[in-house]
Short mmCIF file of C-alpha atoms in Angstrom, two decimals:
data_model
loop_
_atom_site.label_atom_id
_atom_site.label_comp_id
_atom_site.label_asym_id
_atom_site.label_seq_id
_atom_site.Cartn_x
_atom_site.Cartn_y
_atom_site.Cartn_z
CA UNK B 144 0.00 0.00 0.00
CA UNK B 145 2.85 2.62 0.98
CA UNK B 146 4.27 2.05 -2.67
CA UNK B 147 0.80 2.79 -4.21
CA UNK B 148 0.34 5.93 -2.00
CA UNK B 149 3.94 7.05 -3.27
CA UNK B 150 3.26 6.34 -6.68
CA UNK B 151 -0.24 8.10 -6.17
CA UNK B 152 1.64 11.31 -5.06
CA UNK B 153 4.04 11.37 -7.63
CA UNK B 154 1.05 11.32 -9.75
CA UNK B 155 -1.29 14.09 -8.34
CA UNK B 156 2.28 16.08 -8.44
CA UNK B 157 2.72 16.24 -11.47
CA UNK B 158 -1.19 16.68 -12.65
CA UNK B 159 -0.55 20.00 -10.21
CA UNK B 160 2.54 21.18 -11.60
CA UNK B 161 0.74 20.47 -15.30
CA UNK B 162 -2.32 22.39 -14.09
CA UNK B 163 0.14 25.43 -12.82
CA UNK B 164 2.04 25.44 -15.89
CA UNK B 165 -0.68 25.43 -18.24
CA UNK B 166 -2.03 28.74 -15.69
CA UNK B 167 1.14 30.37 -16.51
CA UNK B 168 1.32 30.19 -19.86
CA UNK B 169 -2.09 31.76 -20.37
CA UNK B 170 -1.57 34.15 -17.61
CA UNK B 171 1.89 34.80 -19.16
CA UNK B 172 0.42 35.64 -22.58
CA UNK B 173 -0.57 39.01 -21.11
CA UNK B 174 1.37 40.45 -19.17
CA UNK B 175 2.74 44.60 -18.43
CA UNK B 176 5.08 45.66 -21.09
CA UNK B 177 8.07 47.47 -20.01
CA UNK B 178 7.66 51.30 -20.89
CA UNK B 179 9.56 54.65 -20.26
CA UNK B 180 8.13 57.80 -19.89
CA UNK B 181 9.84 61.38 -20.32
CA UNK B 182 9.32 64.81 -18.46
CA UNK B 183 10.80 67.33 -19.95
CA UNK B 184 11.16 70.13 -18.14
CA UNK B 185 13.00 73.91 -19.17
CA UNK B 186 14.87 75.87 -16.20
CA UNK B 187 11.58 77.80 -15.89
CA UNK B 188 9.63 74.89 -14.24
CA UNK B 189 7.37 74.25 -17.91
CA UNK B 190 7.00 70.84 -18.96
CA UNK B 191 7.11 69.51 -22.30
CA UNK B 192 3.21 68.58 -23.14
CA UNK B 193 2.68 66.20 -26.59
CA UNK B 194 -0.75 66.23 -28.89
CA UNK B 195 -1.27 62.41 -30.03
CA UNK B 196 -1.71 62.14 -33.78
CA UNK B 197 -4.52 59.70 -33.74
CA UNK B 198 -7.00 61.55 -30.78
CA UNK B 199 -7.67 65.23 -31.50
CA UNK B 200 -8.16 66.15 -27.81
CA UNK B 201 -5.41 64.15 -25.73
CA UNK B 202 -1.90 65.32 -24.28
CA UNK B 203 0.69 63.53 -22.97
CA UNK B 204 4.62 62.65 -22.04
CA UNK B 205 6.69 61.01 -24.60
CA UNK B 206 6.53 57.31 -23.52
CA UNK B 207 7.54 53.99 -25.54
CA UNK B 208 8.21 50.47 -25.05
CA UNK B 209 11.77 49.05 -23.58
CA UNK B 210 12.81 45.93 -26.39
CA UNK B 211 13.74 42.94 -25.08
CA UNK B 212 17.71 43.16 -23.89
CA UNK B 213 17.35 47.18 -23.82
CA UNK B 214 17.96 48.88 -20.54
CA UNK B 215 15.24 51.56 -19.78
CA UNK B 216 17.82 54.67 -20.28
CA UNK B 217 18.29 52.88 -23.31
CA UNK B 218 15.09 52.92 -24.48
CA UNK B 219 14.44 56.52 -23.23
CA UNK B 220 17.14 57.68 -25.30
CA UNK B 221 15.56 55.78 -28.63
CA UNK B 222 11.63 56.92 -27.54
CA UNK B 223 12.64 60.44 -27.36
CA UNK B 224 14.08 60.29 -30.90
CA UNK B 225 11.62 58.70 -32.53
CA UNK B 226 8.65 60.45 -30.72
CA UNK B 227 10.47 64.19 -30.75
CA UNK B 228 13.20 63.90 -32.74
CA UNK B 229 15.60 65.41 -29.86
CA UNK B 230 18.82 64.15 -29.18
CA UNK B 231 20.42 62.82 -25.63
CA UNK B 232 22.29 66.04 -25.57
CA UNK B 233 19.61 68.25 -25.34
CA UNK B 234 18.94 66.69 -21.64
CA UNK B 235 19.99 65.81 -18.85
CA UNK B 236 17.99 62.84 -16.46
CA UNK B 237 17.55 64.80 -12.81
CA UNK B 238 15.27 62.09 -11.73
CA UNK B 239 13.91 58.33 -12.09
CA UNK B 240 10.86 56.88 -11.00
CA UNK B 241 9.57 53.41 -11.42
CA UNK B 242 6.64 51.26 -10.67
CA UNK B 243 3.72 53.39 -12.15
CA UNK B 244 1.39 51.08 -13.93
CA UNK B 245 -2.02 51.00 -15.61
CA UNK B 246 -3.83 48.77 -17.55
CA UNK B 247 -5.11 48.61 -21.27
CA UNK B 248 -8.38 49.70 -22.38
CA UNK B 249 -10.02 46.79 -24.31
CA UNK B 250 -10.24 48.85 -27.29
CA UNK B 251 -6.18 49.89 -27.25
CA UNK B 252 -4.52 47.38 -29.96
CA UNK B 253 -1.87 46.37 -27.47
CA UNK B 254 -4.47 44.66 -25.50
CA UNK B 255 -4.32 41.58 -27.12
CA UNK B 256 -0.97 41.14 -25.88
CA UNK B 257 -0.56 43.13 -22.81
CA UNK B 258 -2.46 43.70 -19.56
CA UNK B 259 -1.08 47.35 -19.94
CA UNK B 260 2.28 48.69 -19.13
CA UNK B 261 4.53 49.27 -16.34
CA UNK B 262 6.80 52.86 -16.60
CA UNK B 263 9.49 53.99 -15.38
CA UNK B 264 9.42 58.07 -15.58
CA UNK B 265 12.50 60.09 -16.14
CA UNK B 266 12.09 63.71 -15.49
CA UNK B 267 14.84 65.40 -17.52
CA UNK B 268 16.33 68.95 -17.74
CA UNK B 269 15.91 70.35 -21.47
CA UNK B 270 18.92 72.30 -22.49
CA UNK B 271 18.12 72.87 -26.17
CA UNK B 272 15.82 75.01 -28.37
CA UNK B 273 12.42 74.15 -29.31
CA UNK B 274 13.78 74.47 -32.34
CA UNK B 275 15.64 71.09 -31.67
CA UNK B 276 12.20 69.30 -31.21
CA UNK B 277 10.87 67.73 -34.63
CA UNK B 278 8.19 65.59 -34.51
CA UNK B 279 8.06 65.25 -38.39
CA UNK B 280 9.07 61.38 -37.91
CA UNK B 281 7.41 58.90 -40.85
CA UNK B 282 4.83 57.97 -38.55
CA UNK B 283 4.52 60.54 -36.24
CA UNK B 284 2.89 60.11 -33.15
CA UNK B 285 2.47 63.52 -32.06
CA UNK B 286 0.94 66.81 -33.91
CA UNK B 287 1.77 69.32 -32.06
CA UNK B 288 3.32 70.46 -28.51
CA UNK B 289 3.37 73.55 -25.79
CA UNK B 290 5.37 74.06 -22.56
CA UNK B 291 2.83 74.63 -19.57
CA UNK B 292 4.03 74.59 -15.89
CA UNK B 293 3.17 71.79 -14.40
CA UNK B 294 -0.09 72.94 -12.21
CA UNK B 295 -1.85 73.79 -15.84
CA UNK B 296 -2.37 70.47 -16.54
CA UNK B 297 -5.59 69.01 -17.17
CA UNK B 298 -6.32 65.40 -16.42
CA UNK B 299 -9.31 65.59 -19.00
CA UNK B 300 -6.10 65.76 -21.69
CA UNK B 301 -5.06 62.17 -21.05
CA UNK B 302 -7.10 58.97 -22.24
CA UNK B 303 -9.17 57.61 -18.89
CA UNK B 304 -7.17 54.27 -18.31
CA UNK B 305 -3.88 56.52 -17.75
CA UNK B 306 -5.52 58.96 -15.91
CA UNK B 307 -4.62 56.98 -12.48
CA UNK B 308 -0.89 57.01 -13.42
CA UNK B 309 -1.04 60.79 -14.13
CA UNK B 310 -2.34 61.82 -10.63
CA UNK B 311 0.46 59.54 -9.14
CA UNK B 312 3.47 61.20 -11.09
CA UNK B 313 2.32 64.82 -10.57
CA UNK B 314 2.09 63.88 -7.06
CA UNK B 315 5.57 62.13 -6.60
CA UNK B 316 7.57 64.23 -8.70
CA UNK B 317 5.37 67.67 -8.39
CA UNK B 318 3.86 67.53 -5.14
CA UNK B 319 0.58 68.55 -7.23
CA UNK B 320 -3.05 66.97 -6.89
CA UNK B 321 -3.92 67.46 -10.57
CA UNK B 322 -7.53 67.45 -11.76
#
């Protein structure tokens, strides 16, 4: 009997460890993609505000996706080109902050594949020209953009399922309760 009840163990064991894999891989299909987001600020205290291309009436930070192997200065560096066309040495990073995360509305196209994204936000001090801002990229992402200080934002700018993530990084790197 104490041969059967090992063998019986070994058994249910593995049908667990089966079941939990099989949980993980569907779980794991969706999970937060890795994403950097950029403050730009001048040495007045204005931020760096960005129209999106494809909704009229929404404003945002420069923010793209870390590649796999990429480390997330890395992929600020690369964002910020492709999004504004301004180079590295145009700013300086005063301060990082990770964890900030929100998920995907079931309409965004990355929700297939992601639960949303996790950022890391880099609040940088601009030492260009606007001049050295061009967002005429192939595909741009952004029409237009304005410097504001940061107390003239308004959440109503930014789609709702960010919205969250915006009242957290005003707080934590403006001490500002945004609305």
């Amino acid at each position: 009997h104490l041969i059967f009840f090992d063998k019986m163990i070994s058994f249910l064991t593995l049908i667990c460890v089966k079941v939990l894999k099989v949980s993980q891989k569907q779980h794991s299909g969706k999970e937060y993609r890795k994403n950097v987001a950029l403050i730009l600020e001048r040495k007045s205290g204005k931020i760096l505000i960005c129209q999106r291309s494809d909704c009229e009436n929404s404003w945002q930070f420069p923010q793209g996706g870390v590649d796999e192997g990429e480390e997330s200065v890395e992929a600020l560096h690369r964002e910020v080109r492709e999004e504004i066309g301004l180079s590295a040495k145009f700013y300086e990073i005063i301060e990082e902050r990770e964890g900030y995360r929100y998920d995907f509305d079931k309409r965004h196209g990355k929700w297939k594949h992601y639960l949303g994204q996790e950022q890391t936000y880099f609040r940088c001090r601009f030492s260009g020209k606007s001049k050295d801002i061009d967002l005429g990229s192939n595909k741009p992402e952004f029409t237009n953009y304005c410097w504001i200080y940061p107390e003239e934002f308004n959440l109503e700018w930014v789609a709702d399922f960010k919205r969250q993530v915006y009242l957290e990084v005003f707080r934590d790197f403006f001490d500002l309760e945004i609305i």
